[in-house]
GROMACS .gro file of C-alpha atoms in nm:
model
  206
    1ARG     CA    1   1.901  -0.135   1.832
    2SER     CA    2   1.910  -0.401   2.111
    3LYS     CA    3   1.701  -0.705   2.096
    4LYS     CA    4   1.608  -0.959   2.373
    5ALA     CA    5   1.731  -1.277   2.362
    6GLY     CA    6   1.512  -1.551   2.220
    7HIS     CA    7   1.272  -1.279   2.081
    8ASN     CA    8   1.184  -1.381   1.735
    9LYS     CA    9   1.001  -1.051   1.642
   10MET     CA   10   1.203  -0.717   1.539
   11GLY     CA   11   1.137  -0.429   1.783
   12ILE     CA   12   1.002  -0.183   1.504
   13LEU     CA   13   0.735  -0.433   1.416
   14SER     CA   14   0.629  -0.494   1.770
   15ASN     CA   15   0.306  -0.297   1.694
   16ALA     CA   16   0.242  -0.449   1.347
   17PRO     CA   17  -0.125  -0.471   1.256
   18GLN     CA   18  -0.341  -0.769   1.284
   19GLY     CA   19  -0.266  -0.992   0.992
   20PHE     CA   20   0.076  -0.891   0.926
   21ALA     CA   21   0.244  -1.229   0.956
   22SER     CA   22   0.005  -1.378   0.711
   23ALA     CA   23   0.080  -1.084   0.470
   24VAL     CA   24   0.444  -1.164   0.497
   25ALA     CA   25   0.371  -1.521   0.407
   26ALA     CA   26   0.186  -1.377   0.103
   27LEU     CA   27   0.475  -1.155   0.016
   28ASN     CA   28   0.722  -1.457   0.028
   29SER     CA   29   0.512  -1.653  -0.233
   30LEU     CA   30   0.523  -1.348  -0.489
   31PRO     CA   31   0.755  -1.368  -0.784
   32LYS     CA   32   1.039  -1.139  -0.768
   33GLY     CA   33   0.915  -0.918  -1.075
   34ILE     CA   34   0.572  -0.861  -0.915
   35LEU     CA   35   0.716  -0.783  -0.561
   36SER     CA   36   0.973  -0.560  -0.700
   37GLU     CA   37   0.700  -0.356  -0.888
   38MET     CA   38   0.461  -0.357  -0.595
   39CYS     CA   39   0.759  -0.216  -0.384
   40GLN     CA   40   0.824   0.066  -0.632
   41ASP     CA   41   0.460   0.141  -0.634
   42VAL     CA   42   0.432   0.164  -0.259
   43VAL     CA   43   0.724   0.384  -0.229
   44ALA     CA   44   0.587   0.619  -0.501
   45TYR     CA   45   0.261   0.631  -0.302
   46LEU     CA   46   0.422   0.730   0.017
   47GLN     CA   47   0.613   1.013  -0.171
   48HIS     CA   48   0.296   1.145  -0.285
   49GLN     CA   49   0.385   1.067  -0.635
   50ALA     CA   50   0.084   0.843  -0.681
   51PRO     CA   51  -0.260   0.965  -0.513
   52PHE     CA   52  -0.427   0.658  -0.556
   53PHE     CA   53  -0.284   0.265  -0.541
   54ALA     CA   54  -0.468   0.042  -0.785
   55VAL     CA   55  -0.453  -0.275  -0.597
   56GLU     CA   56  -0.697  -0.439  -0.837
   57GLN     CA   57  -0.434  -0.452  -1.112
   58TYR     CA   58  -0.205  -0.654  -0.877
   59ALA     CA   59  -0.502  -0.886  -0.786
   60LEU     CA   60  -0.579  -0.965  -1.141
   61THR     CA   61  -0.206  -1.030  -1.220
   62ILE     CA   62  -0.173  -1.251  -0.912
   63GLU     CA   63  -0.478  -1.434  -1.006
   64THR     CA   64  -0.330  -1.556  -1.329
   65LEU     CA   65  -0.040  -1.715  -1.146
   66GLY     CA   66  -0.255  -1.979  -1.022
   67LEU     CA   67  -0.079  -1.989  -0.667
   68ASP     CA   68  -0.232  -2.191  -0.392
   69PRO     CA   69  -0.307  -2.041  -0.164
   70GLN     CA   70  -0.371  -1.724  -0.371
   71PRO     CA   71  -0.170  -1.429  -0.211
   72ASP     CA   72  -0.412  -1.128  -0.101
   73ALA     CA   73  -0.295  -0.844  -0.291
   74GLN     CA   74  -0.439  -0.576  -0.058
   75ALA     CA   75  -0.280  -0.750   0.230
   76CYS     CA   76   0.065  -0.746   0.057
   77VAL     CA   77   0.036  -0.379  -0.029
   78ASN     CA   78  -0.087  -0.298   0.333
   79ALA     CA   79   0.217  -0.477   0.471
   80LEU     CA   80   0.460  -0.281   0.239
   81VAL     CA   81   0.321   0.053   0.315
   82PHE     CA   82   0.333  -0.023   0.693
   83LEU     CA   83   0.707  -0.147   0.670
   84PHE     CA   84   0.823   0.142   0.438
   85ARG     CA   85   0.649   0.400   0.637
   86LEU     CA   86   0.803   0.268   0.953
   87ALA     CA   87   1.141   0.236   0.813
   88ALA     CA   88   1.130   0.604   0.694
   89SER     CA   89   1.015   0.718   1.006
   90GLU     CA   90   1.287   0.528   1.202
   91LYS     CA   91   1.533   0.654   0.931
   92LEU     CA   92   1.667   0.299   0.897
   93SER     CA   93   1.948   0.225   0.624
   94ALA     CA   94   1.877  -0.083   0.384
   95ASP     CA   95   2.132  -0.293   0.591
   96ALA     CA   96   1.965  -0.198   0.927
   97LEU     CA   97   1.610  -0.264   0.783
   98VAL     CA   98   1.709  -0.614   0.636
   99SER     CA   99   1.895  -0.702   0.983
  100GLU     CA  100   1.572  -0.628   1.180
  101LEU     CA  101   1.369  -0.816   0.928
  102LYS     CA  102   1.594  -1.116   0.942
  103SER     CA  103   1.573  -1.138   1.312
  104SER     CA  104   1.181  -1.218   1.285
  105MET     CA  105   1.281  -1.520   1.075
  106GLU     CA  106   0.963  -1.492   0.873
  107TRP     CA  107   1.085  -1.310   0.561
  108SER     CA  108   1.226  -1.528   0.257
  109ASP     CA  109   1.582  -1.429   0.129
  110ALA     CA  110   1.411  -1.340  -0.199
  111VAL     CA  111   1.170  -1.071  -0.041
  112LEU     CA  112   1.479  -0.943   0.161
  113ALA     CA  113   1.680  -0.905  -0.146
  114VAL     CA  114   1.402  -0.699  -0.308
  115VAL     CA  115   1.319  -0.490  -0.007
  116SER     CA  116   1.703  -0.428   0.048
  117HIS     CA  117   1.737  -0.315  -0.336
  118THR     CA  118   1.422  -0.074  -0.327
  119TRP     CA  119   1.542   0.065   0.013
  120LYS     CA  120   1.897   0.145  -0.097
  121GLU     CA  121   1.753   0.322  -0.398
  122GLN     CA  122   1.442   0.474  -0.241
  123GLY     CA  123   1.498   0.483   0.124
  124PRO     CA  124   1.706   0.781   0.166
  125ALA     CA  125   1.457   1.013  -0.030
  126LEU     CA  126   1.172   0.884   0.165
  127SER     CA  127   1.346   0.913   0.511
  128ALA     CA  128   1.444   1.275   0.452
  129LEU     CA  129   1.056   1.358   0.414
  130PRO     CA  130   0.922   1.560   0.717
  131SER     CA  131   0.755   1.295   0.952
  132ASP     CA  132   0.408   1.462   0.925
  133THR     CA  133   0.434   1.366   0.557
  134LEU     CA  134   0.449   1.009   0.636
  135SER     CA  135   0.164   1.019   0.884
  136GLU     CA  136  -0.173   0.915   0.755
  137GLY     CA  137  -0.437   1.161   0.704
  138LYS     CA  138  -0.808   1.130   0.798
  139LEU     CA  139  -1.075   1.140   0.553
  140VAL     CA  140  -1.287   1.429   0.595
  141SER     CA  141  -1.547   1.406   0.286
  142MET     CA  142  -1.602   1.179  -0.001
  143ASP     CA  143  -1.820   1.293  -0.318
  144TRP     CA  144  -1.866   1.106  -0.630
  145LYS     CA  145  -2.028   1.142  -0.954
  146LEU     CA  146  -2.091   0.914  -1.275
  147ALA     CA  147  -1.982   1.074  -1.598
  148THR     CA  148  -1.906   0.985  -1.951
  149ALA     CA  149  -1.575   1.028  -2.137
  150ILE     CA  150  -1.607   1.294  -2.411
  151SER     CA  151  -1.250   1.243  -2.517
  152SER     CA  152  -1.038   0.941  -2.528
  153SER     CA  153  -0.734   0.872  -2.323
  154GLY     CA  154  -0.505   0.598  -2.212
  155CYS     CA  155  -0.734   0.532  -1.922
  156ARG     CA  156  -1.074   0.503  -2.086
  157SER     CA  157  -1.245   0.496  -2.422
  158LEU     CA  158  -1.457   0.769  -2.600
  159ASN     CA  159  -1.802   0.768  -2.454
  160SER     CA  160  -1.754   0.509  -2.170
  161PRO     CA  161  -1.881   0.563  -1.816
  162TYR     CA  162  -1.665   0.620  -1.542
  163VAL     CA  163  -1.694   0.729  -1.169
  164SER     CA  164  -1.516   1.055  -1.042
  165LEU     CA  165  -1.433   1.040  -0.654
  166ARG     CA  166  -1.329   1.352  -0.468
  167LEU     CA  167  -1.166   1.276  -0.140
  168ARG     CA  168  -1.089   1.553   0.085
  169VAL     CA  169  -0.819   1.439   0.360
  170ALA     CA  170  -0.703   1.628   0.668
  171GLU     CA  171  -0.336   1.619   0.669
  172PRO     CA  172  -0.132   1.601   1.014
  173THR     CA  173  -0.026   1.957   0.945
  174GLY     CA  174  -0.364   2.089   0.969
  175ASP     CA  175  -0.422   2.150   0.588
  176SER     CA  176  -0.651   1.962   0.377
  177ARG     CA  177  -0.601   1.808   0.034
  178LEU     CA  178  -0.836   1.721  -0.241
  179HIS     CA  179  -0.770   1.395  -0.422
  180THR     CA  180  -0.945   1.325  -0.740
  181VAL     CA  181  -0.966   0.968  -0.869
  182GLU     CA  182  -1.149   0.844  -1.195
  183LEU     CA  183  -1.237   0.493  -1.189
  184SER     CA  184  -1.377   0.281  -1.457
  185ILE     CA  185  -1.709   0.109  -1.362
  186ALA     CA  186  -1.532  -0.228  -1.324
  187GLU     CA  187  -1.259  -0.067  -1.084
  188PHE     CA  188  -1.541   0.137  -0.898
  189GLN     CA  189  -1.718  -0.195  -0.851
  190ASN     CA  190  -1.399  -0.365  -0.721
  191PHE     CA  191  -1.338  -0.053  -0.494
  192ALA     CA  192  -1.717  -0.077  -0.362
  193ALA     CA  193  -1.681  -0.446  -0.282
  194GLN     CA  194  -1.367  -0.396  -0.081
  195LEU     CA  195  -1.539  -0.116   0.111
  196ARG     CA  196  -1.814  -0.392   0.184
  197GLU     CA  197  -1.556  -0.628   0.301
  198MET     CA  198  -1.401  -0.368   0.537
  199ALA     CA  199  -1.742  -0.287   0.689
  200SER     CA  200  -1.810  -0.676   0.735
  201THR     CA  201  -1.478  -0.696   0.905
  202MET     CA  202  -1.522  -0.383   1.129
  203GLU     CA  203  -1.872  -0.542   1.251
  204THR     CA  204  -1.718  -0.865   1.372
  205ILE     CA  205  -1.467  -0.659   1.591
  206ALA     CA  206  -1.680  -0.380   1.709
   0.00000   0.00000   0.00000
């Protein structure tokens, strides 16, 4: 892939979403262990091995690190989802991906090493998926209900309340898939807070 002389942004990231550069800076500040786990979880999410990404767990972990400024967990996850989805659609090898990232001069060596390791292991499988699998679906409907656990599990205690979300998503293939997610009250409150933040942001750019 040719690059223009003096251009400090890689070609495949020319259409990166707003805030991507700040998200990369946040990724650069994360410890290797957390970043590696986040990369693995993002790949699993893109392979549809995990229907829902629990960003709040990463947010809580990052908060305990006492970093200043504190990295935005959601921004980090969004950046990795964008990066790996793009790398898969372009069918880049690990070496090609790292070479492209290096050209932007925004990524630390530590992050490049983790990304390279993750993509060497998981990239071929993700790149082999049909292109429509990597495309984003559209939310058709969302239903929810409040319930109480009648049996204990690793996710919730007996008799504890939880929220069940049913998300119907229209896939690029034309089919629709129903995703069911169970959240504790605390997780649902965090989810609702993120939705309010999204709505507030959308109002500023509408």
